PDB file of C-alpha atoms in Angstrom:
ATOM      1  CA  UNK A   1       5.218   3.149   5.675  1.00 73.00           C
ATOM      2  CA  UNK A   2       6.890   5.351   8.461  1.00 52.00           C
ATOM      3  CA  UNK A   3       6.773   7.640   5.287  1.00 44.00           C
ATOM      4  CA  UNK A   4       5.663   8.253   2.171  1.00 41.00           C
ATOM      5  CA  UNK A   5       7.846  11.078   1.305  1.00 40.00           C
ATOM      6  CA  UNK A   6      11.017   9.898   1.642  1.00 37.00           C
ATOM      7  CA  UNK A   7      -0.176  -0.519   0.415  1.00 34.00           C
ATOM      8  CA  UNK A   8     -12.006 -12.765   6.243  1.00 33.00           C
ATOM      9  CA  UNK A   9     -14.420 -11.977   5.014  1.00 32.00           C
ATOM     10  CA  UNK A  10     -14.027 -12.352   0.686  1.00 33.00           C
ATOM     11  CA  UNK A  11     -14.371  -8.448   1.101  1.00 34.00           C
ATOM     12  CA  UNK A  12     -12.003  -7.949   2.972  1.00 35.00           C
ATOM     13  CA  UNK A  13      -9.393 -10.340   1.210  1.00 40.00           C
ATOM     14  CA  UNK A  14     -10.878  -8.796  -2.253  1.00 39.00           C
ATOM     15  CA  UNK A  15      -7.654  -7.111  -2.998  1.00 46.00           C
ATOM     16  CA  UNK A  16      -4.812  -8.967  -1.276  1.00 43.00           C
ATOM     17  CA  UNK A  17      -5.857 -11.963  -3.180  1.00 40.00           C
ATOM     18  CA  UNK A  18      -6.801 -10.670  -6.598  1.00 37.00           C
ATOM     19  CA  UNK A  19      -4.181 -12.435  -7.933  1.00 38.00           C
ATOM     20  CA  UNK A  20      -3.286 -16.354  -7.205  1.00 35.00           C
ATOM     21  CA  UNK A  21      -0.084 -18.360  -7.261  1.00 36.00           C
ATOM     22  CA  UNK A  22       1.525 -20.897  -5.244  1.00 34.00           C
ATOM     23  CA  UNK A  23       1.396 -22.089  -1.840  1.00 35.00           C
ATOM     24  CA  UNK A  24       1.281 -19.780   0.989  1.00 37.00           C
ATOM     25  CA  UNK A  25       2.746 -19.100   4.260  1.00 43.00           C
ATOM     26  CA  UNK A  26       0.530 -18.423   7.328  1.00 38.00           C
ATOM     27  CA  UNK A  27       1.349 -17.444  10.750  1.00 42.00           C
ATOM     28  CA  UNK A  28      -1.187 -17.236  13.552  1.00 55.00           C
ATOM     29  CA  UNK A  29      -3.650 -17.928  11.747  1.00 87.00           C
ATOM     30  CA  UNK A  30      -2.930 -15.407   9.256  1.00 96.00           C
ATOM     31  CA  UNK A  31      -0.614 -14.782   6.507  1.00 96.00           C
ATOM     32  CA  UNK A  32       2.384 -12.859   7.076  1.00 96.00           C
ATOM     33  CA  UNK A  33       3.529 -10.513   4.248  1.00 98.00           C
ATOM     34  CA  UNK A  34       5.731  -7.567   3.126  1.00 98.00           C
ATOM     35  CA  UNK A  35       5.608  -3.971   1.878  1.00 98.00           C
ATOM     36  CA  UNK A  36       8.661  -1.584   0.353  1.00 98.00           C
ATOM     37  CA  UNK A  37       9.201   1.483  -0.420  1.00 98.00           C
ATOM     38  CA  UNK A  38      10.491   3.079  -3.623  1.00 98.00           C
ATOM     39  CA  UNK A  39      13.799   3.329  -2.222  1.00 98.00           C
ATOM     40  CA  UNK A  40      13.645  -0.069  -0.854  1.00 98.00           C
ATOM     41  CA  UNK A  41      12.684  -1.858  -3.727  1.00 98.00           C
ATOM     42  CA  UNK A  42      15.422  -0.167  -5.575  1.00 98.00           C
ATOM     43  CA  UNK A  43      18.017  -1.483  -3.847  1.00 98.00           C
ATOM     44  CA  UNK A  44      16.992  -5.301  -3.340  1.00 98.00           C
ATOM     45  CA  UNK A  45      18.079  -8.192  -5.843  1.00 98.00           C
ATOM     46  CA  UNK A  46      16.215 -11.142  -6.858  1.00 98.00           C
ATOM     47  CA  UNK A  47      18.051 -13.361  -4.627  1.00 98.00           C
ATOM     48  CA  UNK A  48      16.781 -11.652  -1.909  1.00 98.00           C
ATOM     49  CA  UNK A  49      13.203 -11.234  -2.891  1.00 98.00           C
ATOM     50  CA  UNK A  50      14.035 -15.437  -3.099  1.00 97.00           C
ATOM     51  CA  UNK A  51      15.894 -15.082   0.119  1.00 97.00           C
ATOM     52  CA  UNK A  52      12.919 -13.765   2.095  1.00 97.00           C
ATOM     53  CA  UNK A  53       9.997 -15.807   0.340  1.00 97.00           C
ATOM     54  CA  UNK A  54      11.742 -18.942   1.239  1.00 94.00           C
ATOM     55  CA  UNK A  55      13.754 -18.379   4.436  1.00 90.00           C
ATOM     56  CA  UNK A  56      11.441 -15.338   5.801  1.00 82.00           C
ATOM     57  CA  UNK A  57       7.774 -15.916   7.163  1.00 84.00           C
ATOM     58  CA  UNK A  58       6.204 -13.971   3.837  1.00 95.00           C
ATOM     59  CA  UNK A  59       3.406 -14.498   1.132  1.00 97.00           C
ATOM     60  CA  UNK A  60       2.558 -11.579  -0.355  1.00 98.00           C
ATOM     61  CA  UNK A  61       4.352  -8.098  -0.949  1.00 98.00           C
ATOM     62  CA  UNK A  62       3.476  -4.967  -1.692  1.00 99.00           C
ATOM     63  CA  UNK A  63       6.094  -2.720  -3.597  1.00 99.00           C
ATOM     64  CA  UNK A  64       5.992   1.213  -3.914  1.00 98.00           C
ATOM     65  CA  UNK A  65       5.064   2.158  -7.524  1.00 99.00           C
ATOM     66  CA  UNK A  66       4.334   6.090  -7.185  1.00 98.00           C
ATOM     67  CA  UNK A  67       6.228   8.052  -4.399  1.00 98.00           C
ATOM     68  CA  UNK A  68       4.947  11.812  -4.698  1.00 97.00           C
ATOM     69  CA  UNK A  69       7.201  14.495  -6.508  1.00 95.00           C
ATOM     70  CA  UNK A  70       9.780  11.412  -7.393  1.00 96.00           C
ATOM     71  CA  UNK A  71       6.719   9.976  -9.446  1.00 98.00           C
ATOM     72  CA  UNK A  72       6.871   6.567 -10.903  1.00 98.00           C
ATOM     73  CA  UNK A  73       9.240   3.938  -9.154  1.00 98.00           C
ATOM     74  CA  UNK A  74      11.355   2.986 -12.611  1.00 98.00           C
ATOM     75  CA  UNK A  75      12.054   0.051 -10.202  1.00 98.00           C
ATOM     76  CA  UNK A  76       8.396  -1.274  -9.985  1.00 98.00           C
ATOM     77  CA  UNK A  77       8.131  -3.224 -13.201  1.00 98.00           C
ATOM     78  CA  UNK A  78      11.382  -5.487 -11.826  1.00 98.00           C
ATOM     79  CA  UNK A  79      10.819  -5.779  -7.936  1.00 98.00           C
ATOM     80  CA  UNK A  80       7.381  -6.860  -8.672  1.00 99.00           C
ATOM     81  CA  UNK A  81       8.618  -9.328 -11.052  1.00 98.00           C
ATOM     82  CA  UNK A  82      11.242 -10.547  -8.665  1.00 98.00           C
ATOM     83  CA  UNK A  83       8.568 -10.787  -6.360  1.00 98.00           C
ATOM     84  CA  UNK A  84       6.788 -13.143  -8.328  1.00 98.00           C
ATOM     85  CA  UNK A  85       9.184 -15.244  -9.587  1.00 98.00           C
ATOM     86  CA  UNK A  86      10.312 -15.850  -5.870  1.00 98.00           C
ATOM     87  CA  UNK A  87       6.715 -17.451  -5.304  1.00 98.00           C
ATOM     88  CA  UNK A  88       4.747 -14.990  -3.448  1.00 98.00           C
ATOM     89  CA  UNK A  89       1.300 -15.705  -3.481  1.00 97.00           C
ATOM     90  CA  UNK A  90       0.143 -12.221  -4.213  1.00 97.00           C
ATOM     91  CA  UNK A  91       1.738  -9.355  -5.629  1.00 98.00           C
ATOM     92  CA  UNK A  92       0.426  -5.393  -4.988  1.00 99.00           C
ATOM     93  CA  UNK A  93       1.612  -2.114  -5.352  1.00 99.00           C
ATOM     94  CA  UNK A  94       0.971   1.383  -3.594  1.00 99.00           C
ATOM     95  CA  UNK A  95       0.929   4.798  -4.509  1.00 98.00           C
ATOM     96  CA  UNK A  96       1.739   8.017  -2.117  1.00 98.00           C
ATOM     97  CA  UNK A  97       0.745  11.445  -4.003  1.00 98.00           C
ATOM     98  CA  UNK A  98      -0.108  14.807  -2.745  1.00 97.00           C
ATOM     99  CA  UNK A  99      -1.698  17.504  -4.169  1.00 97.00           C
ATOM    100  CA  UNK A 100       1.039  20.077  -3.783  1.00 97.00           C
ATOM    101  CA  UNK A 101       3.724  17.807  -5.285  1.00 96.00           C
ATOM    102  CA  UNK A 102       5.464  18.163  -8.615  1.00 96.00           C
ATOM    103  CA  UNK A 103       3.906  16.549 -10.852  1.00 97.00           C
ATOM    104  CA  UNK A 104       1.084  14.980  -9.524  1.00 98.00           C
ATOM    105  CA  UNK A 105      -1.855  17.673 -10.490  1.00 98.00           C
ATOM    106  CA  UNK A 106      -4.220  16.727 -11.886  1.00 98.00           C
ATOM    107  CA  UNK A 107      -4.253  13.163 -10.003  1.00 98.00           C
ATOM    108  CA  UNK A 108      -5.888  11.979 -13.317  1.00 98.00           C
ATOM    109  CA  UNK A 109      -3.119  12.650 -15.615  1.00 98.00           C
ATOM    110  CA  UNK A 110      -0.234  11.346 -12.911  1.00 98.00           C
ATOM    111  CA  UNK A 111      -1.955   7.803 -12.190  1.00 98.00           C
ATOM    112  CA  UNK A 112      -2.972   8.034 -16.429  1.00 98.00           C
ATOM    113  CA  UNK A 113       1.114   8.141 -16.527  1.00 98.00           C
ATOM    114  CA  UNK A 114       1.544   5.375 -14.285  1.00 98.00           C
ATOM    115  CA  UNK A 115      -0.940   3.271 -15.165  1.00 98.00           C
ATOM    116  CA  UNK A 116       0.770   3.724 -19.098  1.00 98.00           C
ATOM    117  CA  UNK A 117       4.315   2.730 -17.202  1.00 98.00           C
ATOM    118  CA  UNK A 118       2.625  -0.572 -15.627  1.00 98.00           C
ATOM    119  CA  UNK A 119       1.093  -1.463 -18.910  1.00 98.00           C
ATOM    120  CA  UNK A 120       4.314  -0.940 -21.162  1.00 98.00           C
ATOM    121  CA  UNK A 121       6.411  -3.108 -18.414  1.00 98.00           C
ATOM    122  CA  UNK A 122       3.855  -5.551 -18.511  1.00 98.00           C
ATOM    123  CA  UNK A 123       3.599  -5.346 -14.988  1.00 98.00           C
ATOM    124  CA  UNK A 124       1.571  -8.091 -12.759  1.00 98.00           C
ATOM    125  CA  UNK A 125      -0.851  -7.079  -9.358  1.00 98.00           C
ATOM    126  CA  UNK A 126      -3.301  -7.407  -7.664  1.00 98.00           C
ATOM    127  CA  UNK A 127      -4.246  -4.279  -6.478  1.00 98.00           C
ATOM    128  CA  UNK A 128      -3.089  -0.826  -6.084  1.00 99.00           C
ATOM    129  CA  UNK A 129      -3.222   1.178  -2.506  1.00 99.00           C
ATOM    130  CA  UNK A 130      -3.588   4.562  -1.950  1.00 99.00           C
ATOM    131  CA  UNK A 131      -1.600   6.045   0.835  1.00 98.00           C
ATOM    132  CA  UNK A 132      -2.672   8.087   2.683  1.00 98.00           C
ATOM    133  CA  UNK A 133      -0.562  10.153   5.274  1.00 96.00           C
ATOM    134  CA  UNK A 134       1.601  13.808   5.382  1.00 95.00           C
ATOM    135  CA  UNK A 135       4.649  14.701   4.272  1.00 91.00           C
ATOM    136  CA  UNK A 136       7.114  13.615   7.340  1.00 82.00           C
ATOM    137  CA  UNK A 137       4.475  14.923   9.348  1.00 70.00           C
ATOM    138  CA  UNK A 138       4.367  18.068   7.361  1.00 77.00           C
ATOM    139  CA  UNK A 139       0.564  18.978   6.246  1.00 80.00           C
ATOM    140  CA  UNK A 140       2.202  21.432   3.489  1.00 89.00           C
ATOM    141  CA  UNK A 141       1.682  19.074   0.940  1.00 95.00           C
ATOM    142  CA  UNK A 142      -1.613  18.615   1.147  1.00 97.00           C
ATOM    143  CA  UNK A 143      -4.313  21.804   1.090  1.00 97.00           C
ATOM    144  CA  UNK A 144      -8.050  22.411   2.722  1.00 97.00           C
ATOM    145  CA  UNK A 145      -9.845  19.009   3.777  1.00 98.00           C
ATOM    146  CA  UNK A 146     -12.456  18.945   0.306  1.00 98.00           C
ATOM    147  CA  UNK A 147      -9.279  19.506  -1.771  1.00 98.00           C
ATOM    148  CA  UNK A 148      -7.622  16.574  -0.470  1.00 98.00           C
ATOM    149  CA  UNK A 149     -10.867  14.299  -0.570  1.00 98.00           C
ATOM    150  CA  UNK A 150     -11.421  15.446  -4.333  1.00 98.00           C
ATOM    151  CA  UNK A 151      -7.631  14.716  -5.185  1.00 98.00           C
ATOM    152  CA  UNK A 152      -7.479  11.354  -4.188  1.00 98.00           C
ATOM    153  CA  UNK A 153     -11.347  10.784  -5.022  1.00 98.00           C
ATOM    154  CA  UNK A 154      -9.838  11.702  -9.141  1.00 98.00           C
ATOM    155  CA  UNK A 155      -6.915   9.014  -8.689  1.00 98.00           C
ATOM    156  CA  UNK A 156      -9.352   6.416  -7.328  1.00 98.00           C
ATOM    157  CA  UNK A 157     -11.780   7.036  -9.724  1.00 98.00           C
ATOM    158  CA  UNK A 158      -8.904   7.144 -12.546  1.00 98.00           C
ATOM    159  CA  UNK A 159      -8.091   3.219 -11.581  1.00 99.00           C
ATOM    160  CA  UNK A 160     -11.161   2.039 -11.459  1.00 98.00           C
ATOM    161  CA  UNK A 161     -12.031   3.113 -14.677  1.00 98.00           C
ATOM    162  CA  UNK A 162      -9.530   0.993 -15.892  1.00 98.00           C
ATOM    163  CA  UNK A 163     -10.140  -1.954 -14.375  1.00 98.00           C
ATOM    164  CA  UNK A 164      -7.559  -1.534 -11.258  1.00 98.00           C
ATOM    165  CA  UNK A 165      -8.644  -2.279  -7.669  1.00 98.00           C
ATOM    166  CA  UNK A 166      -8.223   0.178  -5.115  1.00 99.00           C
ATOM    167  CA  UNK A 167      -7.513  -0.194  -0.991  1.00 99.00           C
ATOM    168  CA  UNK A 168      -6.529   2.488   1.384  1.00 99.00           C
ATOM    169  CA  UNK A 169      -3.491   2.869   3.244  1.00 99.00           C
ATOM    170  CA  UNK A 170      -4.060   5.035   6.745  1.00 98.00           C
ATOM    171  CA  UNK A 171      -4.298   5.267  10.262  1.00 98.00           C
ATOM    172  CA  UNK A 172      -6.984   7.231  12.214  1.00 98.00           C
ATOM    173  CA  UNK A 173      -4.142   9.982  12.887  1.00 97.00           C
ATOM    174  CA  UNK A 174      -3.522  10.172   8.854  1.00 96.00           C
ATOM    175  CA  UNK A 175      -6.873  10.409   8.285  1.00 98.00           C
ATOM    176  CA  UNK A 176      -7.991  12.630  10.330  1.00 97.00           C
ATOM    177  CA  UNK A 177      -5.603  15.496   8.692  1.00 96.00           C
ATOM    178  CA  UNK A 178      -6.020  14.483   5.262  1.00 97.00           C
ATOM    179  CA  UNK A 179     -10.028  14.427   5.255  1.00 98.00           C
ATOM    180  CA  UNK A 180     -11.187  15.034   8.281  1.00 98.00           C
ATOM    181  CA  UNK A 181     -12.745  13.075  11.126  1.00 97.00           C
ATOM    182  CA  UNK A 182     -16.345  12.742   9.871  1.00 98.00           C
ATOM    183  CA  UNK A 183     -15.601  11.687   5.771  1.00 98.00           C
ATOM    184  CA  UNK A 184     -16.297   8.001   5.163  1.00 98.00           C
ATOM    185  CA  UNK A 185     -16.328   7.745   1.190  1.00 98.00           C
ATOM    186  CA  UNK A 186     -13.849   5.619   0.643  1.00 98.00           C
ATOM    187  CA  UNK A 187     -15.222   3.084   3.688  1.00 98.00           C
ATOM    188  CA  UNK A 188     -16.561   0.675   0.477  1.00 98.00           C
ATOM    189  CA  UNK A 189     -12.985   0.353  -0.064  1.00 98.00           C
ATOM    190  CA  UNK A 190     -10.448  -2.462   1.302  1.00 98.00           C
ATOM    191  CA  UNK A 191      -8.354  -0.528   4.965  1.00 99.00           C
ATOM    192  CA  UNK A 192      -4.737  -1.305   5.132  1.00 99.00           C
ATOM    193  CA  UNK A 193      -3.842  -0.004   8.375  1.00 98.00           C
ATOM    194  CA  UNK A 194      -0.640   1.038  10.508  1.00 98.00           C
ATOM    195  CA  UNK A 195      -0.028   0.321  13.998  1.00 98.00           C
ATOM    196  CA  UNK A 196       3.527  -0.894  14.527  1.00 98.00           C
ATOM    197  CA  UNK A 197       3.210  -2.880  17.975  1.00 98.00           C
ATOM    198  CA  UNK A 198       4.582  -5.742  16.848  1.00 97.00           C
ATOM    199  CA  UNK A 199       1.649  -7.879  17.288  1.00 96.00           C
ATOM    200  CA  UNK A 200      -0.500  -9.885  14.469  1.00 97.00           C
ATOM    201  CA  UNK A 201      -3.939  -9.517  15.390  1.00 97.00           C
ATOM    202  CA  UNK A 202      -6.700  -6.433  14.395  1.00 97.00           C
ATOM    203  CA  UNK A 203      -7.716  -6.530  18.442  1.00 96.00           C
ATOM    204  CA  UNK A 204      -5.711  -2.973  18.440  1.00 97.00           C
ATOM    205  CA  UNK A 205      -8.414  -1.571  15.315  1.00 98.00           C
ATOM    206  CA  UNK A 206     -10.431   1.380  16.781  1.00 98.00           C
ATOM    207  CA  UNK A 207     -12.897   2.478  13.798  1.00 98.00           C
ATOM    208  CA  UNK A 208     -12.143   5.586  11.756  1.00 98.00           C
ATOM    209  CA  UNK A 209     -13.032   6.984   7.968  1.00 98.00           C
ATOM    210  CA  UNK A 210     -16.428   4.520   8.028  1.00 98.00           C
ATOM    211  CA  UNK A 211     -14.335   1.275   8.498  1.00 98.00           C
ATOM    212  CA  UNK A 212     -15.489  -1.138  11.103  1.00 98.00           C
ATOM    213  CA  UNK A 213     -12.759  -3.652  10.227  1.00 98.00           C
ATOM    214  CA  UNK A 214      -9.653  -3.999   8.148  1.00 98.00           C
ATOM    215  CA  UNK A 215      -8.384  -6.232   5.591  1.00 98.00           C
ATOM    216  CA  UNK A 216      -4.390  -5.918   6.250  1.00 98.00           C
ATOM    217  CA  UNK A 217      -2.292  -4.611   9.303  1.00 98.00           C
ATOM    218  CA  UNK A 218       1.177  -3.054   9.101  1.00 98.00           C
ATOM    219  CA  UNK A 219       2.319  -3.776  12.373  1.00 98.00           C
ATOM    220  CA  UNK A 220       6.291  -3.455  11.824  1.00 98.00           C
ATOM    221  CA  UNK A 221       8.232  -0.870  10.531  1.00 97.00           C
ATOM    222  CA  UNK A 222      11.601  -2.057  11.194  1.00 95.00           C
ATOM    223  CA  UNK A 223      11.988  -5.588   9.428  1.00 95.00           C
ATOM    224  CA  UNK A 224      14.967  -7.156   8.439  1.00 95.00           C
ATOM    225  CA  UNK A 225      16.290 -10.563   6.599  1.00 95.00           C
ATOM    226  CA  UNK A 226      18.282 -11.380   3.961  1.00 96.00           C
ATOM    227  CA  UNK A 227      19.977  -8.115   3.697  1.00 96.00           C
ATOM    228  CA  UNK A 228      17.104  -6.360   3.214  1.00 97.00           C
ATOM    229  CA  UNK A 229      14.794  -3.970   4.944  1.00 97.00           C
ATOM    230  CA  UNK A 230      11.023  -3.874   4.884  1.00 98.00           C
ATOM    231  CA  UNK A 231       7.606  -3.048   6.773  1.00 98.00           C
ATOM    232  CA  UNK A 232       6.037  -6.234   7.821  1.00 98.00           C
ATOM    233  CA  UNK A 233       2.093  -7.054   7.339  1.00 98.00           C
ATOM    234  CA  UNK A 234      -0.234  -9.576   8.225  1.00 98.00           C
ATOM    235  CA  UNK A 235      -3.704 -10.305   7.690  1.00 98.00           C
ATOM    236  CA  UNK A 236      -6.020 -13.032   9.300  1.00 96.00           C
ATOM    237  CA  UNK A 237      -7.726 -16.480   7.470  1.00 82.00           C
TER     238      UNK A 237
END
């Protein structure tokens, strides 16, 4: 996500492919997929979600579901579904929150409200991913480094205890400001990372938050086809 303000090994594919469907398509050894934000989402149709599964080089998408004070995508229930009924092979969403935005304290009761909105809409994924980055750059939104840790660590926990999978969105950068350079907690948890060079391969990955290796890459911010807009992501076989 360039931002949030405004989502091998069977571990490492745990979340990506929590969900099955149809055939694939791989690139490089690897499949190539899609992410969009809130904003995004809610301006695509279904004819392009079928525009880019079948003329773009993409097999999964992730789809913002929870963008900070703007709270729940009302979008997500019908951009996922779109998703699906284009053929992707897997299906995610992702959530960006912050402690110091409206409506998001406690974490429990926001993702308790979201998680209510993806049941009534009978809404299909995989997985959910946590982003985590500042506000445009901005650390105001977030407070002291065992704040942050203990915000996110009550959203996490508040998915798993129903059921939901959790990854991480984040790059070493992120991370670093959020929680600090030494806290690994989440490490047990699928890494989504962002490094927007344009190239499909994790030889770029330097190690941060515990993580030796990652389960997706985001390495394009700027994608474009069938009218639409998009980050690009790809992970390996």
């Amino acid at each position: 996500m360039r931002s949030s303000s405004s989502f091998m090994l069977l571990f490492v594919l745990v979340g990506i492919l929590f969900s099955s469907s149809s055939s694939s398509v791989w690139a490089q050894n690897g499949a190539n997929g899609l992410d969009v934000s809130d904003t995004l989402c809610q301006g695509m149709t279904a004819e392009q979600w079928t525009c880019l599964r079948q003329q773009g080089d993409h097999s999964f998408a992730i789809v913002q579901a929870f963008r900070g004070g703007y709270q729940i995508n009302q979008d997500t229930a019908r951009c996922v579904a779109d998703a699906w009924a284009a053929n992707f092979s897997h299906v995610d969403i992702y959530v960006w929150m912050c402690p110091n935005c409206d409506g998001n304290v406690p974490a429990s009761s926001a993702m308790d409200n979201l998680i209510t909105y993806l049941q009534n809409n009978d809404v299909s994924f995989g997985m959910v991913w946590m982003d985590i980055e500042l506000c445009d750059n901005d650390p105001s939104c977030w407070n002291s480094l065992q704040d942050n840790i203990d915000f996110i660590q009550e959203a996490v926990q508040t998915f798993q205890k129903n059921n939901i999978a959790v990854g991480i969105y984040s790059t070493a950068w992120e991370w670093e400001r959020v929680f600090g350079s030494d806290f690994t907690g989440f490490s047990n948890l699928p890494l989504w990372y962002a490094n927007p060079d344009g190239n499909e391969t994790f030889s770029d990955f330097g190690a941060f938050g515990g993580w030796n290796w990652p389960a997706i890459k985001q390495y394009n911010w700027y994608g474009s086809d069938c009218g639409a807009s998009y980050d690009a992501d790809w992970y390996p076989l």
